[in-house]
């Protein structure tokens, strides 16, 4: 009689999640190759060129004013509601929460802190570099511009480069950076590029950024992703430090430490254990004397001894019994 039930799709999903997670060993950590260094240098040159074009009030600034006077939000008002929601994909708070949740689950499944540490390093670089450029150049946005045709630099603003665009490039691009297969890396790169492109154009549509702000935001985010392999040694050391701290914490709290399978166990006595052993009385060790009835020398164990057949019979003697195969003695006949 068959009693097992058919597994549903949800049961198969939970069965897959309940498998013992393993730390991946086949993942290739990106390194700073010559090709990547050349890309970093080229991207940095484009970054400096955009900044210089805005500083000298070149054709790029005139294009900024033309797009601003075009007012895209008035030309296509039917997509205004959609763009208001779509631009959230570039805000640092919501995107950081979503990506951190995904990378946290991935870190737990793979027994590694590298995804979360890489995300933290990229966001730290983003805040330092983009934040310093924003407040250092102090450009005013389209809604606060004072002089038509001016670059509005060093006027107390904070919109150059675009933080929404740079954050979208870094936050969604880190998923492609941490992809485990070339196929996933290609698809995630395409998705992150389309998402960050849409976020940047959404800010131009809403009139919150100049077009040059968006261009510099794209370049700033790409520059962070290209330079991230330089942080890999620091990420590896940070992971080793955190995991070592986790292994030492149970011992300090008085709980047994968690030991992975196959690793040697080394028990170190604490100060309280040494004091207890010092106060405990030690009984004198007595030598085991050999009994007098045993002959000196080595003795064989019971299983090594040769069997001995006893001579004679083991039955006790009974006078009233007769041996087998013999007739009993005749009894005297009495009576008359």
Short mmCIF file of C-alpha atoms in Angstrom, two decimals:
data_model
loop_
_atom_site.label_atom_id
_atom_site.label_comp_id
_atom_site.label_asym_id
_atom_site.label_seq_id
_atom_site.Cartn_x
_atom_site.Cartn_y
_atom_site.Cartn_z
CA UNK A 1 0.00 0.00 0.00
CA UNK A 2 1.47 3.35 -1.08
CA UNK A 3 1.19 6.03 1.60
CA UNK A 4 3.62 8.77 0.39
CA UNK A 5 1.99 11.93 -0.91
CA UNK A 6 2.88 13.91 -4.00
CA UNK A 7 5.06 16.91 -3.25
CA UNK A 8 3.65 20.24 -4.27
CA UNK A 9 5.74 23.01 -5.78
CA UNK A 10 5.84 24.82 -2.45
CA UNK A 11 7.11 21.66 -0.73
CA UNK A 12 9.88 21.35 -3.29
CA UNK A 13 10.87 24.98 -2.77
CA UNK A 14 11.11 24.54 1.01
CA UNK A 15 13.00 21.27 0.56
CA UNK A 16 15.51 23.11 -1.60
CA UNK A 17 15.87 25.86 1.00
CA UNK A 18 16.40 23.32 3.78
CA UNK A 19 19.50 21.89 2.15
CA UNK A 20 22.72 22.36 4.01
CA UNK A 21 24.31 25.55 2.64
CA UNK A 22 27.89 25.42 1.51
CA UNK A 23 30.41 28.17 1.06
CA UNK A 24 31.17 28.53 -2.66
CA UNK A 25 34.76 27.85 -3.60
CA UNK A 26 34.47 28.34 -7.36
CA UNK A 27 33.67 32.06 -7.27
CA UNK A 28 36.27 34.24 -8.92
CA UNK A 29 36.96 37.45 -7.02
CA UNK A 30 37.49 40.30 -9.53
CA UNK A 31 41.05 41.56 -9.67
CA UNK A 32 42.56 44.75 -10.99
CA UNK A 33 43.79 43.53 -14.36
CA UNK A 34 45.38 45.76 -16.97
CA UNK A 35 42.11 45.92 -18.85
CA UNK A 36 40.23 47.08 -15.78
CA UNK A 37 42.91 49.62 -14.90
CA UNK A 38 42.64 51.03 -18.42
CA UNK A 39 38.86 51.29 -17.99
CA UNK A 40 39.32 53.11 -14.69
CA UNK A 41 41.73 55.57 -16.28
CA UNK A 42 39.40 56.19 -19.25
CA UNK A 43 36.36 56.65 -17.01
CA UNK A 44 38.26 59.06 -14.78
CA UNK A 45 39.28 61.07 -17.86
CA UNK A 46 35.64 61.34 -18.94
CA UNK A 47 34.71 62.44 -15.40
CA UNK A 48 37.28 65.25 -15.47
CA UNK A 49 36.19 66.26 -18.98
CA UNK A 50 32.53 66.66 -17.94
CA UNK A 51 33.48 68.73 -14.91
CA UNK A 52 35.74 70.92 -17.01
CA UNK A 53 33.01 71.39 -19.66
CA UNK A 54 30.61 72.65 -16.99
CA UNK A 55 33.20 74.87 -15.31
CA UNK A 56 34.06 76.73 -18.53
CA UNK A 57 30.33 77.04 -19.46
CA UNK A 58 30.70 75.13 -22.72
CA UNK A 59 28.07 73.70 -25.08
CA UNK A 60 27.11 71.20 -22.36
CA UNK A 61 25.79 74.00 -20.15
CA UNK A 62 23.82 75.45 -23.07
CA UNK A 63 22.29 72.01 -23.64
CA UNK A 64 21.33 71.90 -19.95
CA UNK A 65 19.39 75.15 -20.30
CA UNK A 66 17.68 74.02 -23.51
CA UNK A 67 16.43 70.83 -21.87
CA UNK A 68 15.28 72.80 -18.84
CA UNK A 69 13.27 75.26 -20.97
CA UNK A 70 11.76 72.34 -22.88
CA UNK A 71 10.14 71.19 -19.60
CA UNK A 72 9.58 67.47 -20.30
CA UNK A 73 7.13 67.14 -17.40
CA UNK A 74 4.82 69.52 -19.29
CA UNK A 75 5.34 67.84 -22.65
CA UNK A 76 4.34 64.38 -21.40
CA UNK A 77 2.20 64.85 -18.29
CA UNK A 78 0.55 61.42 -18.64
CA UNK A 79 3.68 59.62 -17.39
CA UNK A 80 4.29 61.94 -14.47
CA UNK A 81 2.77 59.58 -11.88
CA UNK A 82 4.79 56.62 -13.13
CA UNK A 83 8.04 58.59 -13.10
CA UNK A 84 7.38 59.71 -9.51
CA UNK A 85 7.37 56.07 -8.43
CA UNK A 86 10.13 54.93 -10.75
CA UNK A 87 12.62 57.49 -9.47
CA UNK A 88 12.47 55.78 -6.06
CA UNK A 89 14.75 53.10 -7.56
CA UNK A 90 17.52 55.67 -7.25
CA UNK A 91 16.90 56.75 -3.66
CA UNK A 92 19.54 55.47 -1.28
CA UNK A 93 17.29 54.35 1.57
CA UNK A 94 14.77 52.08 -0.22
CA UNK A 95 17.30 50.60 -2.62
CA UNK A 96 19.83 49.92 0.14
CA UNK A 97 17.19 48.08 2.18
CA UNK A 98 16.10 45.91 -0.76
CA UNK A 99 19.60 45.03 -1.89
CA UNK A 100 20.80 44.43 1.68
CA UNK A 101 17.94 41.99 2.30
CA UNK A 102 18.83 40.00 -0.82
CA UNK A 103 22.57 39.98 -0.15
CA UNK A 104 21.98 39.14 3.52
CA UNK A 105 20.02 36.04 2.55
CA UNK A 106 22.73 35.13 0.08
CA UNK A 107 25.43 35.57 2.73
CA UNK A 108 23.53 33.29 5.10
CA UNK A 109 23.06 30.59 2.46
CA UNK A 110 26.69 30.68 1.30
CA UNK A 111 28.31 31.10 4.74
CA UNK A 112 30.25 34.17 3.64
CA UNK A 113 30.11 37.86 4.52
CA UNK A 114 31.61 39.05 1.24
CA UNK A 115 28.31 40.19 -0.40
CA UNK A 116 27.38 42.42 2.54
CA UNK A 117 30.90 43.74 2.98
CA UNK A 118 31.20 44.52 -0.72
CA UNK A 119 27.90 46.42 -0.59
CA UNK A 120 29.07 48.36 2.46
CA UNK A 121 32.38 49.24 0.80
CA UNK A 122 30.65 50.44 -2.38
CA UNK A 123 28.16 52.60 -0.46
CA UNK A 124 30.97 54.05 1.63
CA UNK A 125 32.90 55.00 -1.51
CA UNK A 126 29.72 56.44 -3.00
CA UNK A 127 29.02 58.65 0.00
CA UNK A 128 32.59 59.88 0.25
CA UNK A 129 33.31 60.59 -3.41
CA UNK A 130 29.92 61.80 -4.63
CA UNK A 131 29.21 63.70 -1.41
CA UNK A 132 32.56 65.48 -1.54
CA UNK A 133 32.00 66.42 -5.21
CA UNK A 134 28.48 67.70 -4.50
CA UNK A 135 29.46 70.05 -1.71
CA UNK A 136 32.81 70.93 -3.25
CA UNK A 137 31.34 72.24 -6.52
CA UNK A 138 28.09 73.53 -5.00
CA UNK A 139 26.03 73.72 -8.19
CA UNK A 140 22.42 74.90 -8.05
CA UNK A 141 19.62 72.84 -9.60
CA UNK A 142 17.28 73.92 -12.41
CA UNK A 143 14.54 75.01 -9.98
CA UNK A 144 16.96 77.29 -8.10
CA UNK A 145 18.99 78.72 -11.02
CA UNK A 146 19.42 82.48 -10.92
CA UNK A 147 21.19 83.50 -14.18
CA UNK A 148 20.11 82.13 -17.56
CA UNK A 149 23.00 80.47 -19.37
CA UNK A 150 25.26 80.33 -16.29
CA UNK A 151 26.78 77.11 -14.96
CA UNK A 152 25.55 77.92 -11.41
CA UNK A 153 28.73 76.54 -9.87
CA UNK A 154 29.92 77.30 -6.29
CA UNK A 155 26.57 78.82 -5.40
CA UNK A 156 25.71 76.63 -2.39
CA UNK A 157 23.92 73.78 -4.21
CA UNK A 158 24.42 70.03 -3.96
CA UNK A 159 23.17 68.43 -7.19
CA UNK A 160 26.36 67.93 -9.25
CA UNK A 161 26.80 65.00 -9.82
CA UNK A 162 23.36 63.41 -9.54
CA UNK A 163 23.15 61.30 -6.36
CA UNK A 164 20.07 59.41 -7.58
CA UNK A 165 21.87 58.31 -10.74
CA UNK A 166 25.14 57.36 -9.05
CA UNK A 167 23.28 55.45 -6.35
CA UNK A 168 21.27 53.53 -8.95
CA UNK A 169 24.45 52.57 -10.82
CA UNK A 170 26.23 51.37 -7.67
CA UNK A 171 23.31 49.72 -5.86
CA UNK A 172 22.02 47.70 -8.80
CA UNK A 173 25.44 47.23 -10.36
CA UNK A 174 26.77 45.53 -7.22
CA UNK A 175 24.41 42.62 -7.99
CA UNK A 176 26.17 42.10 -11.32
CA UNK A 177 29.55 42.53 -9.65
CA UNK A 178 28.76 39.73 -7.16
CA UNK A 179 27.14 37.39 -9.71
CA UNK A 180 28.37 33.81 -9.50
CA UNK A 181 28.11 32.88 -13.20
CA UNK A 182 29.00 34.74 -16.42
CA UNK A 183 25.41 34.36 -17.65
CA UNK A 184 23.99 35.99 -14.52
CA UNK A 185 26.64 38.72 -14.66
CA UNK A 186 25.71 39.66 -18.22
CA UNK A 187 21.98 39.79 -17.54
CA UNK A 188 22.33 41.68 -14.28
CA UNK A 189 24.68 44.16 -15.94
CA UNK A 190 22.08 44.85 -18.61
CA UNK A 191 19.27 45.20 -16.05
CA UNK A 192 21.29 47.55 -13.83
CA UNK A 193 22.31 49.67 -16.84
CA UNK A 194 18.69 50.06 -18.00
CA UNK A 195 17.51 50.82 -14.44
CA UNK A 196 20.15 53.48 -13.80
CA UNK A 197 19.56 55.00 -17.24
CA UNK A 198 15.84 55.28 -16.50
CA UNK A 199 16.48 56.80 -13.06
CA UNK A 200 18.78 59.45 -14.52
CA UNK A 201 16.34 60.43 -17.26
CA UNK A 202 13.53 60.50 -14.70
CA UNK A 203 15.34 63.22 -12.75
CA UNK A 204 15.77 65.22 -15.96
CA UNK A 205 12.07 64.76 -16.74
CA UNK A 206 11.07 66.01 -13.30
CA UNK A 207 13.41 69.00 -13.58
CA UNK A 208 15.40 68.19 -10.42
CA UNK A 209 18.75 67.76 -12.25
CA UNK A 210 20.59 69.15 -15.23
CA UNK A 211 21.47 66.74 -17.99
CA UNK A 212 25.17 67.16 -17.16
CA UNK A 213 24.40 66.16 -13.55
CA UNK A 214 23.04 62.84 -14.79
CA UNK A 215 26.00 62.25 -17.10
CA UNK A 216 28.44 62.82 -14.25
CA UNK A 217 26.35 60.61 -11.94
CA UNK A 218 26.59 57.71 -14.38
CA UNK A 219 30.35 58.14 -14.68
CA UNK A 220 30.79 58.46 -10.88
CA UNK A 221 28.86 55.25 -10.18
CA UNK A 222 30.70 53.33 -12.92
CA UNK A 223 34.02 54.54 -11.55
CA UNK A 224 33.19 53.11 -8.12
CA UNK A 225 32.26 49.71 -9.54
CA UNK A 226 35.41 49.56 -11.64
CA UNK A 227 37.64 50.47 -8.68
CA UNK A 228 35.92 48.09 -6.23
CA UNK A 229 38.42 45.20 -6.74
CA UNK A 230 41.01 47.36 -4.99
CA UNK A 231 38.91 46.90 -1.85
CA UNK A 232 38.81 43.09 -2.06
CA UNK A 233 41.87 42.50 0.20
CA UNK A 234 40.34 44.76 2.84
CA UNK A 235 36.99 42.93 2.47
CA UNK A 236 38.72 39.57 2.96
CA UNK A 237 40.54 40.77 6.10
CA UNK A 238 37.34 42.25 7.50
CA UNK A 239 35.49 38.98 6.94
CA UNK A 240 38.24 36.98 8.66
CA UNK A 241 38.18 39.40 11.61
CA UNK A 242 34.38 39.23 12.00
CA UNK A 243 34.31 35.43 11.76
CA UNK A 244 37.16 35.14 14.26
CA UNK A 245 35.35 37.47 16.62
CA UNK A 246 32.23 35.33 16.29
CA UNK A 247 34.21 32.19 17.17
CA UNK A 248 35.80 33.85 20.24
CA UNK A 249 32.59 35.34 21.58
CA UNK A 250 31.01 32.09 22.97
CA UNK A 251 34.19 31.34 24.91
CA UNK A 252 34.07 34.76 26.58
CA UNK A 253 30.39 34.34 27.39
CA UNK A 254 30.96 30.90 28.96
CA UNK A 255 29.22 28.95 26.19
CA UNK A 256 30.79 26.22 24.07
CA UNK A 257 32.07 27.55 20.77
CA UNK A 258 30.61 26.34 17.51
CA UNK A 259 33.07 24.08 15.73
CA UNK A 260 32.72 23.23 12.08
CA UNK A 261 32.93 19.64 10.94
CA UNK A 262 36.42 18.35 10.36
CA UNK A 263 38.23 21.00 12.36
CA UNK A 264 40.37 20.00 15.36
CA UNK A 265 39.00 20.82 18.79
CA UNK A 266 41.39 22.53 21.18
CA UNK A 267 40.17 22.98 24.73
CA UNK A 268 41.88 25.71 26.73
CA UNK A 269 41.23 25.69 30.50
CA UNK A 270 40.06 28.97 31.94
CA UNK A 271 41.38 30.63 35.09
CA UNK A 272 38.40 29.34 37.12
CA UNK A 273 39.14 25.79 35.98
CA UNK A 274 42.80 26.08 37.03
CA UNK A 275 41.82 27.39 40.48
CA UNK A 276 39.31 24.57 40.99
CA UNK A 277 41.91 21.98 40.03
CA UNK A 278 44.42 23.54 42.45
CA UNK A 279 41.97 23.43 45.38
CA UNK A 280 40.82 19.86 44.73
CA UNK A 281 42.67 17.28 46.92
CA UNK A 282 44.64 14.76 44.96
CA UNK A 283 44.50 11.16 46.19
CA UNK A 284 47.85 9.33 46.44
CA UNK A 285 48.55 6.91 43.65
CA UNK A 286 48.89 3.35 44.96
CA UNK A 287 50.88 0.74 43.16
CA UNK A 288 48.93 -2.35 42.26
CA UNK A 289 50.46 -5.29 44.12
CA UNK A 290 50.53 -8.68 42.49
CA UNK A 291 48.57 -11.34 44.47
CA UNK A 292 50.65 -14.06 46.08
CA UNK A 293 48.73 -16.90 44.48
CA UNK A 294 49.73 -15.76 40.98
CA UNK A 295 53.00 -16.93 39.59
CA UNK A 296 55.39 -14.24 38.50
CA UNK A 297 55.61 -13.46 34.82
CA UNK A 298 53.09 -12.74 32.08
CA UNK A 299 49.71 -14.44 32.23
CA UNK A 300 47.53 -15.31 29.26
CA UNK A 301 44.05 -13.91 29.03
CA UNK A 302 41.03 -16.15 29.26
CA UNK A 303 40.45 -16.25 25.49
CA UNK A 304 44.07 -17.37 24.87
CA UNK A 305 44.05 -20.26 27.33
CA UNK A 306 43.85 -23.83 26.01
CA UNK A 307 40.69 -25.71 26.98
CA UNK A 308 41.20 -28.37 29.66
CA UNK A 309 39.02 -31.52 29.74
CA UNK A 310 38.42 -32.70 33.30
CA UNK A 311 39.24 -36.32 34.02
CA UNK A 312 36.44 -38.60 35.27
CA UNK A 313 32.80 -37.81 35.69
CA UNK A 314 31.29 -34.71 37.22
CA UNK A 315 28.29 -36.54 38.68
CA UNK A 316 28.28 -36.92 42.48
CA UNK A 317 28.31 -40.49 43.74
CA UNK A 318 24.87 -41.89 44.64
CA UNK A 319 24.76 -45.32 46.31
CA UNK A 320 21.15 -46.02 45.43
CA UNK A 321 21.56 -45.52 41.68
CA UNK A 322 22.75 -48.15 39.23
CA UNK A 323 24.77 -47.61 36.14
CA UNK A 324 23.15 -47.37 32.71
CA UNK A 325 22.57 -50.40 30.50
CA UNK A 326 22.56 -52.74 33.53
CA UNK A 327 19.60 -54.57 35.08
CA UNK A 328 18.58 -53.60 38.58
CA UNK A 329 19.22 -56.04 41.39
CA UNK A 330 16.37 -58.46 42.34
CA UNK A 331 14.38 -57.48 45.30
CA UNK A 332 13.65 -60.07 48.00
CA UNK A 333 10.18 -61.49 47.94
CA UNK A 334 8.39 -61.21 51.19
CA UNK A 335 4.96 -62.27 52.30
CA UNK A 336 3.20 -65.59 52.43
#
